[in-house]
Coordinates of C-alpha atoms in Angstrom, one line a residue:
M1 CA 152.6 -252.8 169.8
N2 CA 150.1 -252.2 172.6
R3 CA 152.4 -252.6 175.5
G4 CA 150.3 -250.8 178.0
L5 CA 147.0 -252.2 176.8
D6 CA 148.4 -255.8 176.9
K7 CA 148.7 -255.4 180.7
I8 CA 145.1 -254.4 181.2
S9 CA 142.8 -257.2 182.2
S10 CA 140.5 -255.2 184.4
P11 CA 139.8 -251.6 185.3
T12 CA 141.9 -251.8 188.5
D13 CA 144.9 -252.2 186.3
F14 CA 144.8 -248.5 185.2
K15 CA 143.2 -246.8 188.2
H16 CA 146.6 -245.6 189.4
Y17 CA 147.5 -244.1 186.0
N18 CA 148.1 -240.4 185.6
V19 CA 146.5 -238.4 182.8
E20 CA 149.4 -238.8 180.4
Q21 CA 149.3 -242.6 180.9
L22 CA 145.6 -242.6 180.3
K23 CA 146.1 -240.6 177.0
I24 CA 148.7 -243.2 175.9
L25 CA 146.3 -246.0 176.7
S26 CA 143.5 -244.2 174.8
Q27 CA 145.7 -244.2 171.7
E28 CA 146.6 -247.8 172.1
I29 CA 142.9 -248.7 172.4
R30 CA 142.1 -246.8 169.2
D31 CA 144.9 -248.6 167.4
F32 CA 143.6 -251.9 168.6
L33 CA 140.1 -251.1 167.6
L34 CA 141.1 -250.2 164.1
T35 CA 143.3 -253.2 163.6
S36 CA 140.7 -255.6 165.1
V37 CA 137.5 -254.3 163.6
S38 CA 139.1 -253.9 160.2
Q39 CA 139.6 -257.7 160.2
T40 CA 136.3 -258.8 161.7
G41 CA 133.9 -255.9 160.9
G42 CA 131.7 -254.4 163.6
H43 CA 130.6 -251.1 165.0
L44 CA 133.6 -248.9 164.6
G45 CA 132.7 -245.2 164.5
S46 CA 130.7 -245.1 167.8
N47 CA 133.5 -247.0 169.7
L48 CA 136.3 -244.7 168.4
G49 CA 134.2 -241.8 169.8
V50 CA 133.9 -243.1 173.4
V51 CA 137.5 -244.2 174.2
E52 CA 138.2 -241.4 176.7
L53 CA 134.6 -241.4 178.0
T54 CA 134.9 -245.2 178.8
L55 CA 138.3 -244.9 180.4
A56 CA 137.2 -242.0 182.5
L57 CA 134.1 -244.0 183.7
H58 CA 136.1 -247.0 184.7
Y59 CA 138.7 -244.7 186.3
C60 CA 136.2 -242.9 188.5
F61 CA 133.7 -245.7 189.2
D62 CA 134.2 -249.3 190.4
S63 CA 132.6 -251.8 188.0
P64 CA 131.0 -254.2 188.5
Q65 CA 129.9 -252.9 192.0
D66 CA 129.0 -249.6 190.3
K67 CA 126.6 -250.4 187.4
L68 CA 127.4 -249.1 183.9
I69 CA 124.4 -249.5 181.5
W70 CA 125.2 -248.9 177.9
D71 CA 122.2 -247.9 175.8
V72 CA 121.9 -249.9 172.6
G73 CA 125.4 -251.3 173.5
H74 CA 127.1 -251.1 170.1
Q75 CA 129.5 -248.6 171.7
A76 CA 130.6 -250.9 174.5
Y77 CA 133.7 -252.4 172.7
V78 CA 136.1 -250.2 174.8
H79 CA 134.3 -251.3 177.9
K80 CA 134.8 -254.9 176.8
I81 CA 138.5 -254.4 176.1
V82 CA 139.3 -253.0 179.5
T83 CA 137.2 -255.6 181.3
G84 CA 139.3 -258.6 180.2
R85 CA 137.9 -259.5 176.8
K86 CA 140.5 -258.0 174.5
D87 CA 141.8 -261.4 173.4
L88 CA 138.3 -262.4 172.3
F89 CA 138.0 -259.7 169.7
S90 CA 139.1 -262.0 166.9
T91 CA 135.7 -263.7 167.4
L92 CA 133.6 -260.5 167.5
R93 CA 130.0 -261.1 166.4
Q94 CA 130.8 -264.6 165.2
L95 CA 129.1 -267.9 166.1
D96 CA 130.0 -268.7 169.7
G97 CA 132.2 -265.6 169.8
L98 CA 132.3 -262.3 171.5
S99 CA 129.0 -260.4 171.3
G100 CA 128.8 -257.0 169.8
F101 CA 126.6 -255.9 172.6
P102 CA 126.7 -256.0 176.4
K103 CA 125.7 -259.5 177.6
T104 CA 125.3 -260.5 181.2
S105 CA 126.2 -264.1 180.4
E106 CA 129.6 -262.9 179.1
S107 CA 130.9 -260.8 182.0
C108 CA 130.0 -259.6 185.4
H109 CA 130.8 -256.1 184.1
D110 CA 127.9 -256.3 181.7
V111 CA 125.1 -255.8 184.2
F112 CA 122.2 -255.5 181.7
N113 CA 121.6 -256.8 178.2
T114 CA 121.0 -254.1 175.6
G115 CA 120.7 -254.0 171.8
H116 CA 117.7 -251.8 171.2
S117 CA 117.7 -248.1 171.9
S118 CA 116.4 -245.9 174.7
T119 CA 116.3 -248.5 177.4
S120 CA 119.3 -247.6 179.6
I121 CA 117.7 -244.9 181.7
S122 CA 114.7 -247.0 182.6
A123 CA 117.0 -249.9 183.5
G124 CA 119.3 -247.6 185.4
L125 CA 116.4 -246.2 187.5
G126 CA 115.3 -249.8 188.3
F127 CA 118.8 -250.6 189.5
A128 CA 118.9 -247.4 191.6
K129 CA 115.6 -248.2 193.2
A130 CA 116.7 -251.8 193.9
R131 CA 119.8 -250.4 195.5
D132 CA 117.9 -248.1 197.7
L133 CA 115.3 -250.7 198.8
A134 CA 118.2 -253.1 199.7
K135 CA 119.9 -250.2 201.6
E136 CA 123.1 -250.7 199.5
K137 CA 125.5 -248.1 198.3
Y138 CA 126.8 -248.0 194.7
S139 CA 126.5 -245.7 191.7
V140 CA 124.3 -246.4 188.7
I141 CA 125.3 -244.8 185.4
S142 CA 123.2 -244.9 182.2
I143 CA 125.2 -244.0 179.1
I144 CA 122.9 -243.0 176.2
G145 CA 123.5 -241.4 172.8
D146 CA 121.8 -238.4 171.4
G147 CA 120.1 -240.6 168.8
S148 CA 118.7 -242.9 171.4
L149 CA 117.5 -239.9 173.4
T150 CA 115.0 -239.2 170.6
G151 CA 113.1 -242.4 171.7
G152 CA 110.0 -241.7 173.8
M153 CA 111.0 -244.3 176.3
A154 CA 114.1 -242.3 177.3
F155 CA 111.9 -239.3 178.1
E156 CA 109.4 -241.5 180.0
A157 CA 112.4 -242.6 182.2
L158 CA 113.8 -239.1 182.6
N159 CA 110.4 -237.8 183.7
N160 CA 110.1 -240.6 186.2
A161 CA 113.7 -240.4 187.5
G162 CA 113.4 -236.6 187.9
Q163 CA 110.4 -236.8 190.2
G164 CA 112.4 -238.1 193.2
N165 CA 115.8 -237.8 194.8
T166 CA 117.1 -241.1 193.7
N167 CA 120.8 -241.0 192.9
L168 CA 121.2 -241.8 189.2
I169 CA 123.7 -240.5 186.7
V170 CA 122.7 -240.2 183.1
I171 CA 125.5 -239.5 180.6
L172 CA 124.5 -238.2 177.2
N173 CA 127.1 -239.2 174.6
D174 CA 126.4 -236.5 172.1
N175 CA 128.1 -237.2 168.8
Q176 CA 125.3 -235.6 166.7
M177 CA 124.6 -239.0 165.1
S178 CA 122.6 -242.1 165.7
I179 CA 123.1 -244.3 162.6
S180 CA 121.9 -241.7 160.2
Q181 CA 121.9 -238.0 160.9
N182 CA 119.6 -237.1 163.9
V183 CA 116.4 -235.2 163.2
G184 CA 113.8 -233.3 165.2
G185 CA 113.5 -230.6 167.8
L186 CA 115.6 -232.4 170.3
S187 CA 118.5 -232.6 167.9
Q188 CA 118.2 -228.9 167.2
Y189 CA 118.1 -228.2 171.0
L190 CA 121.3 -230.2 171.6
S191 CA 123.0 -228.4 168.7
E192 CA 122.3 -225.1 170.5
L193 CA 123.7 -226.5 173.7
R194 CA 126.9 -227.5 172.1
A195 CA 127.7 -223.8 171.6
E196 CA 127.0 -222.9 175.2
P197 CA 129.7 -222.3 177.9
I198 CA 130.0 -224.9 180.7
Y199 CA 127.3 -224.2 183.1
L200 CA 129.0 -225.4 186.3
E201 CA 131.9 -222.9 185.9
I202 CA 129.6 -220.0 185.4
K203 CA 127.2 -221.0 188.1
D204 CA 130.0 -221.4 190.6
D205 CA 131.4 -218.0 189.7
V206 CA 128.1 -216.3 190.1
E207 CA 127.4 -218.0 193.4
Q208 CA 130.8 -217.1 194.7
L209 CA 130.2 -213.4 193.8
L210 CA 126.8 -213.4 195.5
N211 CA 128.2 -215.1 198.6
K212 CA 130.7 -212.2 199.0
I213 CA 127.9 -209.7 199.5
P214 CA 128.0 -208.8 203.2
G215 CA 125.1 -209.9 205.2
I216 CA 122.7 -211.0 202.5
G217 CA 124.9 -213.0 200.2
P218 CA 124.0 -216.5 201.2
S219 CA 120.3 -215.8 201.4
L220 CA 120.4 -214.1 198.1
V221 CA 121.9 -217.2 196.5
R222 CA 119.1 -219.3 197.9
T223 CA 116.4 -216.8 196.8
V224 CA 117.7 -216.3 193.3
G225 CA 118.3 -220.0 192.9
K226 CA 114.6 -220.7 193.7
A227 CA 113.2 -217.8 191.7
K228 CA 111.5 -218.3 188.3
G229 CA 114.0 -216.0 186.7
G230 CA 116.9 -217.3 188.8
I231 CA 120.4 -218.2 188.1
K232 CA 119.5 -221.4 186.2
Y233 CA 117.0 -219.7 183.9
L234 CA 119.7 -217.2 183.0
L235 CA 122.6 -219.5 182.7
V236 CA 121.7 -223.1 182.4
P237 CA 122.2 -224.4 178.9
G238 CA 120.5 -227.7 179.8
I239 CA 117.3 -226.1 181.2
L240 CA 115.2 -228.9 179.7
F241 CA 116.9 -231.5 181.8
E242 CA 116.9 -229.3 184.9
E243 CA 113.1 -228.9 184.5
L244 CA 112.8 -232.6 184.4
G245 CA 114.4 -232.7 187.9
F246 CA 118.0 -233.4 187.0
T247 CA 121.1 -231.4 187.9
Y248 CA 122.7 -230.7 184.5
L249 CA 126.5 -230.7 184.0
G250 CA 128.0 -229.8 180.7
P251 CA 128.6 -229.7 177.9
I252 CA 131.9 -231.5 178.5
D253 CA 134.5 -232.3 175.9
G254 CA 134.3 -236.0 175.6
H255 CA 137.9 -236.4 174.6
D256 CA 139.4 -234.3 177.4
L257 CA 140.3 -236.8 180.1
P258 CA 140.9 -234.3 182.9
S259 CA 137.5 -232.6 182.4
L260 CA 135.7 -236.0 182.2
I261 CA 137.4 -237.3 185.4
N262 CA 136.7 -234.0 187.2
V263 CA 133.0 -234.0 186.3
F264 CA 132.5 -237.8 187.0
K265 CA 134.1 -237.5 190.4
R266 CA 131.9 -234.5 191.2
A267 CA 128.7 -236.2 190.0
K268 CA 129.6 -239.3 192.1
K269 CA 129.2 -237.2 195.3
M270 CA 126.1 -235.4 194.3
K271 CA 122.6 -236.2 195.6
G272 CA 119.6 -236.9 193.3
P273 CA 119.6 -237.5 189.5
V274 CA 122.4 -236.0 187.5
F275 CA 122.5 -235.4 183.8
I276 CA 126.0 -235.1 182.2
H277 CA 126.2 -233.8 178.7
V278 CA 129.4 -235.1 176.9
K279 CA 130.3 -234.1 173.4
T280 CA 132.2 -236.7 171.4
I281 CA 133.3 -237.1 167.7
K282 CA 132.0 -240.3 166.1
G283 CA 135.0 -242.0 164.4
K284 CA 137.5 -240.0 166.4
G285 CA 141.1 -240.6 165.3
Y286 CA 140.3 -242.3 162.0
Q287 CA 139.8 -239.8 159.2
P288 CA 137.5 -241.9 156.9
A289 CA 135.2 -242.5 159.9
E290 CA 135.2 -238.9 161.0
V291 CA 134.4 -237.7 157.5
K292 CA 131.7 -240.3 156.8
P293 CA 130.4 -241.6 160.2
C294 CA 127.3 -243.3 158.7
G295 CA 129.6 -245.5 156.6
Y296 CA 131.4 -246.7 159.6
H297 CA 128.6 -247.3 162.0
G298 CA 128.3 -251.0 161.2
I299 CA 130.9 -252.1 158.7
G300 CA 132.4 -255.3 157.3
P301 CA 136.1 -256.1 157.1
F302 CA 138.0 -253.2 155.4
Q303 CA 141.4 -252.0 154.3
L304 CA 142.8 -250.0 157.2
E305 CA 144.9 -247.7 155.0
T306 CA 142.0 -246.7 152.7
G307 CA 138.8 -247.5 154.6
R308 CA 137.5 -249.5 151.6
P309 CA 135.7 -252.7 152.2
L310 CA 137.6 -255.9 151.6
I311 CA 134.5 -257.7 150.3
T312 CA 132.5 -255.9 147.7
T313 CA 129.3 -257.1 146.1
K314 CA 127.3 -255.6 143.2
K315 CA 124.2 -257.7 144.0
E316 CA 121.1 -255.7 144.8
T317 CA 119.8 -256.2 148.3
Y318 CA 116.1 -256.4 149.2
S319 CA 116.5 -252.9 150.7
D320 CA 117.9 -251.6 147.4
V321 CA 115.0 -253.2 145.4
F322 CA 112.5 -251.7 147.9
G323 CA 114.0 -248.2 147.7
K324 CA 114.1 -248.1 143.9
T325 CA 110.6 -249.4 143.6
M326 CA 109.4 -246.8 146.0
V327 CA 110.8 -244.1 143.8
Q328 CA 109.1 -245.5 140.7
L329 CA 105.8 -245.8 142.5
G330 CA 106.2 -242.3 144.0
K331 CA 106.5 -240.9 140.5
K332 CA 103.1 -242.4 139.5
D333 CA 101.3 -241.7 142.8
H334 CA 101.7 -238.3 144.4
K335 CA 99.8 -239.5 147.5
L336 CA 102.5 -242.0 148.3
V337 CA 104.7 -241.1 151.3
A338 CA 107.5 -242.9 153.1
I339 CA 108.3 -243.0 156.8
T340 CA 111.4 -244.4 158.6
A341 CA 112.5 -244.4 162.2
A342 CA 116.1 -243.1 161.9
M343 CA 117.0 -245.6 159.2
P344 CA 116.8 -244.0 155.7
E345 CA 120.0 -245.7 154.5
G346 CA 119.4 -249.0 156.2
T347 CA 115.9 -249.4 154.7
G348 CA 116.9 -248.1 151.3
L349 CA 114.8 -244.9 151.4
Q350 CA 117.6 -242.4 150.9
L351 CA 116.9 -242.2 147.1
F352 CA 113.2 -241.6 147.8
A353 CA 114.2 -238.9 150.4
K354 CA 116.3 -237.2 147.8
T355 CA 113.8 -237.4 145.0
Y356 CA 110.7 -236.5 147.0
P357 CA 111.9 -234.7 150.1
E358 CA 108.5 -233.3 150.9
R359 CA 107.0 -236.8 151.0
F360 CA 109.7 -238.4 153.1
F361 CA 109.6 -238.4 156.9
D362 CA 112.4 -239.6 159.2
V363 CA 110.8 -239.4 162.7
G364 CA 113.9 -240.5 164.6
I365 CA 114.2 -243.5 166.8
A366 CA 110.5 -243.5 167.5
E367 CA 108.8 -246.6 166.1
Q368 CA 105.6 -246.1 168.1
H369 CA 105.2 -242.6 166.8
A370 CA 106.1 -243.6 163.2
V371 CA 103.2 -246.1 163.1
T372 CA 100.5 -243.7 164.5
F373 CA 101.9 -240.9 162.4
A374 CA 101.4 -243.1 159.4
A375 CA 97.8 -243.8 160.6
G376 CA 97.2 -240.1 160.7
L377 CA 98.5 -239.7 157.1
A378 CA 96.3 -242.5 155.9
A379 CA 93.3 -241.1 157.6
G380 CA 94.1 -237.8 155.9
G381 CA 94.0 -239.4 152.5
Y382 CA 97.6 -240.3 151.8
K383 CA 99.3 -243.7 151.3
P384 CA 102.0 -244.2 153.9
V385 CA 104.7 -246.8 153.6
V386 CA 106.4 -247.4 157.0
A387 CA 109.9 -249.0 156.5
I388 CA 111.1 -250.6 159.8
Y389 CA 113.3 -253.5 160.7
S390 CA 111.4 -256.6 162.0
S391 CA 113.0 -256.5 165.4
F392 CA 112.3 -252.8 165.9
L393 CA 108.7 -253.1 164.7
Q394 CA 108.1 -255.0 167.9
R395 CA 108.2 -251.7 169.7
S396 CA 105.1 -250.4 167.9
Y397 CA 102.8 -253.4 168.4
D398 CA 100.0 -251.5 170.3
Q399 CA 100.0 -248.8 167.6
I400 CA 99.7 -251.4 164.8
I401 CA 96.6 -252.8 166.5
H402 CA 95.0 -249.8 168.0
D403 CA 95.8 -247.0 165.5
V404 CA 96.0 -248.8 162.2
C405 CA 94.3 -252.2 162.1
L406 CA 91.3 -251.3 164.4
Q407 CA 90.5 -248.5 161.9
N408 CA 91.4 -250.6 158.9
L409 CA 93.6 -247.8 157.5
P410 CA 95.6 -248.3 154.3
V411 CA 99.1 -248.3 155.9
V412 CA 101.9 -250.4 154.2
F413 CA 104.5 -252.0 156.6
A414 CA 107.7 -252.7 154.7
I415 CA 109.4 -255.0 157.2
D416 CA 113.1 -255.2 156.5
R417 CA 115.6 -257.7 158.2
A418 CA 113.0 -260.4 158.6
G419 CA 114.3 -263.8 159.5
I420 CA 117.9 -264.4 160.4
V421 CA 119.9 -261.2 160.4
G422 CA 123.2 -262.7 161.6
A423 CA 126.0 -261.1 163.5
D424 CA 123.9 -258.7 165.7
G425 CA 122.4 -261.7 167.5
E426 CA 119.4 -262.2 169.7
T427 CA 118.2 -258.6 169.9
H428 CA 118.1 -258.2 166.1
Q429 CA 117.0 -261.5 164.6
G430 CA 113.6 -260.9 162.8
I431 CA 112.0 -264.2 163.8
F432 CA 108.9 -263.0 165.6
D433 CA 107.0 -260.8 163.1
L434 CA 104.9 -263.5 161.5
S435 CA 103.8 -264.6 165.0
Y436 CA 103.0 -261.1 166.3
L437 CA 101.3 -259.9 163.1
S438 CA 99.4 -262.9 161.6
H439 CA 96.6 -262.9 164.2
I440 CA 95.7 -259.2 164.0
P441 CA 92.3 -258.6 162.4
N442 CA 92.2 -256.6 159.2
L443 CA 96.0 -257.0 158.6
T444 CA 97.3 -258.7 155.5
V445 CA 100.7 -260.3 155.7
M446 CA 102.9 -261.2 152.7
A447 CA 106.4 -262.3 151.9
P448 CA 108.2 -262.4 148.5
K449 CA 110.3 -265.3 147.2
N450 CA 112.6 -263.1 145.2
K451 CA 113.3 -259.5 144.1
S452 CA 110.7 -259.4 141.3
E453 CA 108.1 -260.6 143.7
L454 CA 109.0 -257.9 146.1
V455 CA 108.3 -255.3 143.4
E456 CA 105.0 -256.9 142.6
M457 CA 104.0 -257.1 146.2
L458 CA 104.9 -253.5 146.9
T459 CA 102.9 -252.4 143.9
F460 CA 100.0 -254.5 145.1
A461 CA 100.3 -253.2 148.6
T462 CA 100.3 -249.5 147.7
N463 CA 97.0 -250.0 145.9
F464 CA 95.4 -252.1 148.6
N465 CA 92.7 -250.5 150.7
G466 CA 93.6 -251.7 154.1
P467 CA 96.6 -252.4 156.4
I468 CA 99.2 -254.7 154.8
A469 CA 102.7 -255.9 155.7
I470 CA 105.5 -257.2 153.5
R471 CA 108.4 -258.9 155.2
Y472 CA 111.7 -259.6 153.5
P473 CA 115.2 -260.6 154.6
R474 CA 118.5 -258.8 154.9
G475 CA 121.1 -259.1 152.2
A476 CA 121.3 -259.9 148.5
A477 CA 117.9 -260.3 146.9
S478 CA 117.2 -263.6 145.3
E479 CA 117.2 -263.4 141.5
I480 CA 116.2 -267.1 141.0
S481 CA 113.2 -267.4 138.8
T482 CA 111.0 -270.4 138.2
E483 CA 109.2 -271.6 135.2
V484 CA 106.0 -270.5 136.9
D485 CA 105.7 -266.8 137.7
T486 CA 102.1 -265.9 138.2
P487 CA 100.7 -262.4 139.1
I488 CA 99.8 -261.5 142.7
V489 CA 96.2 -262.3 143.5
Y490 CA 94.9 -261.5 147.0
G491 CA 95.1 -264.5 149.3
Q492 CA 96.6 -266.9 146.7
G493 CA 100.0 -268.5 146.3
E494 CA 101.6 -270.3 143.4
M495 CA 102.5 -273.9 142.8
L496 CA 106.1 -274.1 141.6
Y497 CA 106.7 -277.8 141.5
I498 CA 104.2 -280.7 141.3
G499 CA 104.9 -284.1 142.9
K500 CA 102.9 -286.8 144.4
S501 CA 104.7 -287.9 147.5
V502 CA 105.6 -284.9 149.6
G503 CA 104.0 -281.4 149.7
I504 CA 106.2 -278.5 150.8
I505 CA 104.6 -275.2 151.6
A506 CA 107.1 -272.4 151.9
I507 CA 107.0 -268.6 152.6
G508 CA 109.3 -265.8 151.6
A509 CA 113.0 -266.5 151.6
M510 CA 112.4 -270.2 152.5
V511 CA 110.9 -270.8 149.0
D512 CA 114.5 -270.8 147.6
I513 CA 115.5 -273.4 150.2
G514 CA 112.4 -275.3 149.4
R515 CA 113.4 -275.4 145.7
Q516 CA 116.8 -276.9 146.7
V517 CA 115.0 -279.5 148.9
V518 CA 112.8 -280.5 146.0
E519 CA 115.9 -281.1 143.8
N520 CA 117.6 -283.0 146.6
L521 CA 114.6 -285.3 147.1
K522 CA 114.5 -286.2 143.4
K523 CA 117.9 -287.9 143.9
Y524 CA 116.2 -290.2 146.5
G525 CA 113.2 -290.9 144.3
I526 CA 110.9 -288.7 146.2
Q527 CA 108.7 -286.5 144.1
A528 CA 107.8 -283.3 145.9
S529 CA 105.5 -280.4 145.3
L530 CA 106.6 -276.9 146.2
F531 CA 104.0 -274.2 146.9
N532 CA 105.0 -270.6 147.3
A533 CA 102.3 -269.4 149.7
R534 CA 103.0 -265.6 149.2
F535 CA 100.3 -264.8 151.8
V536 CA 100.6 -265.7 155.5
K537 CA 97.3 -264.0 156.1
P538 CA 95.0 -264.7 154.5
I539 CA 96.6 -268.1 153.8
D540 CA 95.6 -269.9 150.7
E541 CA 93.4 -272.5 152.4
K542 CA 91.9 -274.1 149.3
Q543 CA 95.3 -274.9 147.9
I544 CA 96.6 -276.2 151.2
A545 CA 93.6 -278.4 151.6
D546 CA 94.0 -279.7 148.0
M547 CA 97.7 -280.5 148.7
A548 CA 96.6 -282.4 151.8
T549 CA 94.4 -284.7 149.6
R550 CA 97.2 -285.4 147.1
H551 CA 100.3 -286.0 149.2
D552 CA 101.4 -288.5 151.9
Y553 CA 103.1 -285.9 154.0
L554 CA 103.0 -282.0 154.3
F555 CA 105.8 -279.8 155.4
S556 CA 105.9 -276.0 156.0
L557 CA 109.1 -273.9 155.8
E558 CA 109.5 -270.5 157.5
D559 CA 112.3 -268.4 159.0
N560 CA 110.2 -267.4 162.0
L561 CA 109.2 -269.0 165.2
V562 CA 106.8 -271.9 164.5
S563 CA 104.7 -270.9 167.5
G564 CA 102.1 -268.6 166.2
G565 CA 103.8 -268.4 162.8
F566 CA 103.3 -269.7 159.3
G567 CA 103.3 -273.4 160.2
M568 CA 100.6 -272.8 162.7
K569 CA 98.5 -271.2 160.0
V570 CA 98.9 -274.3 157.9
M571 CA 97.9 -276.4 160.8
E572 CA 94.9 -274.3 161.5
T573 CA 93.8 -274.8 157.9
L574 CA 94.2 -278.6 158.2
I575 CA 92.0 -278.6 161.3
K576 CA 89.4 -276.3 159.7
Y577 CA 89.1 -278.7 156.7
K578 CA 89.0 -281.7 159.1
M579 CA 92.3 -282.9 157.7
S580 CA 94.3 -282.9 160.9
H581 CA 95.0 -286.7 160.4
I582 CA 97.3 -285.8 157.5
P583 CA 101.0 -286.1 158.6
F584 CA 102.3 -282.6 158.9
H585 CA 105.6 -281.1 160.2
P586 CA 106.5 -277.4 160.4
F587 CA 110.1 -276.3 159.9
G588 CA 111.1 -273.1 161.7
F589 CA 112.6 -272.0 165.0
F590 CA 111.2 -273.5 168.2
D591 CA 110.7 -271.4 171.3
Q592 CA 114.3 -269.9 171.5
F593 CA 116.3 -266.8 171.0
I594 CA 118.8 -267.2 168.1
E595 CA 122.3 -266.1 168.8
Q596 CA 124.8 -264.3 166.6
G597 CA 126.5 -265.9 163.6
S598 CA 126.4 -265.9 159.9
P599 CA 123.0 -266.8 158.4
D600 CA 124.4 -269.9 156.8
E601 CA 125.9 -271.1 160.1
L602 CA 122.7 -270.5 162.0
Y603 CA 120.5 -272.2 159.4
Q604 CA 122.8 -275.2 159.6
K605 CA 122.9 -275.2 163.4
Y606 CA 119.1 -275.1 163.7
Q607 CA 118.7 -277.6 160.8
L608 CA 116.9 -275.2 158.5
D609 CA 119.4 -275.4 155.6
A610 CA 118.4 -277.4 152.5
N611 CA 120.5 -280.5 153.3
S612 CA 119.3 -280.7 156.9
I613 CA 115.6 -280.3 155.8
T614 CA 116.1 -282.9 153.1
E615 CA 117.4 -285.5 155.6
Q616 CA 114.6 -284.8 158.0
I617 CA 111.9 -285.1 155.3
I618 CA 113.4 -288.4 154.1
T619 CA 113.4 -289.8 157.6
Q620 CA 109.9 -288.7 158.4
Y621 CA 108.5 -289.7 155.1
E622 CA 110.0 -293.2 155.3
Q623 CA 108.5 -293.6 158.8
V624 CA 105.1 -292.7 157.5
K625 CA 105.4 -295.0 154.5
G626 CA 106.6 -297.8 156.8
K627 CA 103.6 -297.4 159.0
V628 CA 101.3 -297.6 155.9
A629 CA 103.1 -300.7 154.6
N630 CA 102.8 -302.4 158.0
G631 CA 99.3 -301.3 158.6

């Protein structure tokens, strides 16, 4: 029973609580999180770690008047629970259900959409400047994790915010984890801070002692405070943030409600930018998550008693296939190196990291740096493979063009989570990469139809003398084989089925759907060809032109935006070969962000499943045949 929690529909319902009541509420929230997320899946560890932090924030500040901005946002479940959305948690991350991230369309308490890392301080500073320009009075609080703080954008914002006297509170939720273990100099610096005494208490004690010196005490405090070797240089554990222009408070125990409330109330009264360092434990209160925080970052439904997943699968994912292939290729080629941006487990590179630690580089949440770092390795004679999720690769667009493709450097981009990802929603769907990559000079873009083709493409790519990208989806790797299985030849696809009525040109994961469509069409007496394009750029122009001469209607299939994507490449080919009169229809997503839901649900909703495509092809084909018959 969550008797106290059941009475909470907004933060005002617990602002009169004493500390003991807040502690009871904290436990009830943890119990609810465990029960709920064990049934739906979701981001568990990070939310268990911020229960007291979130309650203290809502206790001390007045949302939505005061603006709480959650970096990434996967740790905002507690925030959602206490702002009236507890009863929606049975729909968490489901189609038309509660989002796993802050969403302005969902609640007035979600003041800024998040999903990617390192954005909260920039957004917070923007809110603060807007407040000052409008001569309004409210607090702005950006909550960022130590993993997100490794992102360069966070430091750009800190540098900008520290230059003035704008009132902005930045709270570092330091749980020593992002998704995988944090890396780099900043992580080491924060580790050292965790062992430091609380600066405020020491600083106050020293100032009180100096002030007691007759006659010169107050002036001595001012002088020493300004001096290069002053109090802060002797005592401040957060000197980095002080040098950036922030007043540093901490480290604070993120599970000690009285300490949190005291510091937040104090920060609320302070002038200028304030940086509060809060230490939390990821997975707090649930032993399996505390012991193995990576395993409970994003998790499916699980047994609450044991922590074991309810649904287990032995099928290899594309990430698994990629990781194993990298190890095999690394054994043959000592110049092969692997780079990830804080996602060794997610991208499947943990085995490569263990096998070849000196050739594995986790650069932290720093996609821009990862790409240019890879460019440097390539220029230095090595063969870098950069494994990044499709939605995160967006962040390194300039580096792909300027540092890799402009110099025609042999960098391999292994683009995981391409197409529909599912429950993480709009911010994580990988439906833009074909559009933002396929027009870049010198860059080759490929997509495999199944696991064996991924192995072949990766082998091909690591021996290719130029920039090349391979994109593949999340989840189980297709094992479906066809009678035709030709070797990879640059710029060429493979014909899987030959028909005379309809020509279907598919790329990547959509080849399997295309195969189902071909079989469906046979039932209606429509003979269809299916061409596995393999290459988006350069596209197999000759084969497409040949298909245009042999079929009544052409269709393209892609799990990307049609605008600028694969379908547009097919259309460009038809125009180039003066065949634009040939009836052609591209299947894909049209000028929209795709919400959360299971991949199957989303493909059906947007009519990209095999049955929906079959129905549309039949309708359009019959219309064309009717016009021909009547003409």
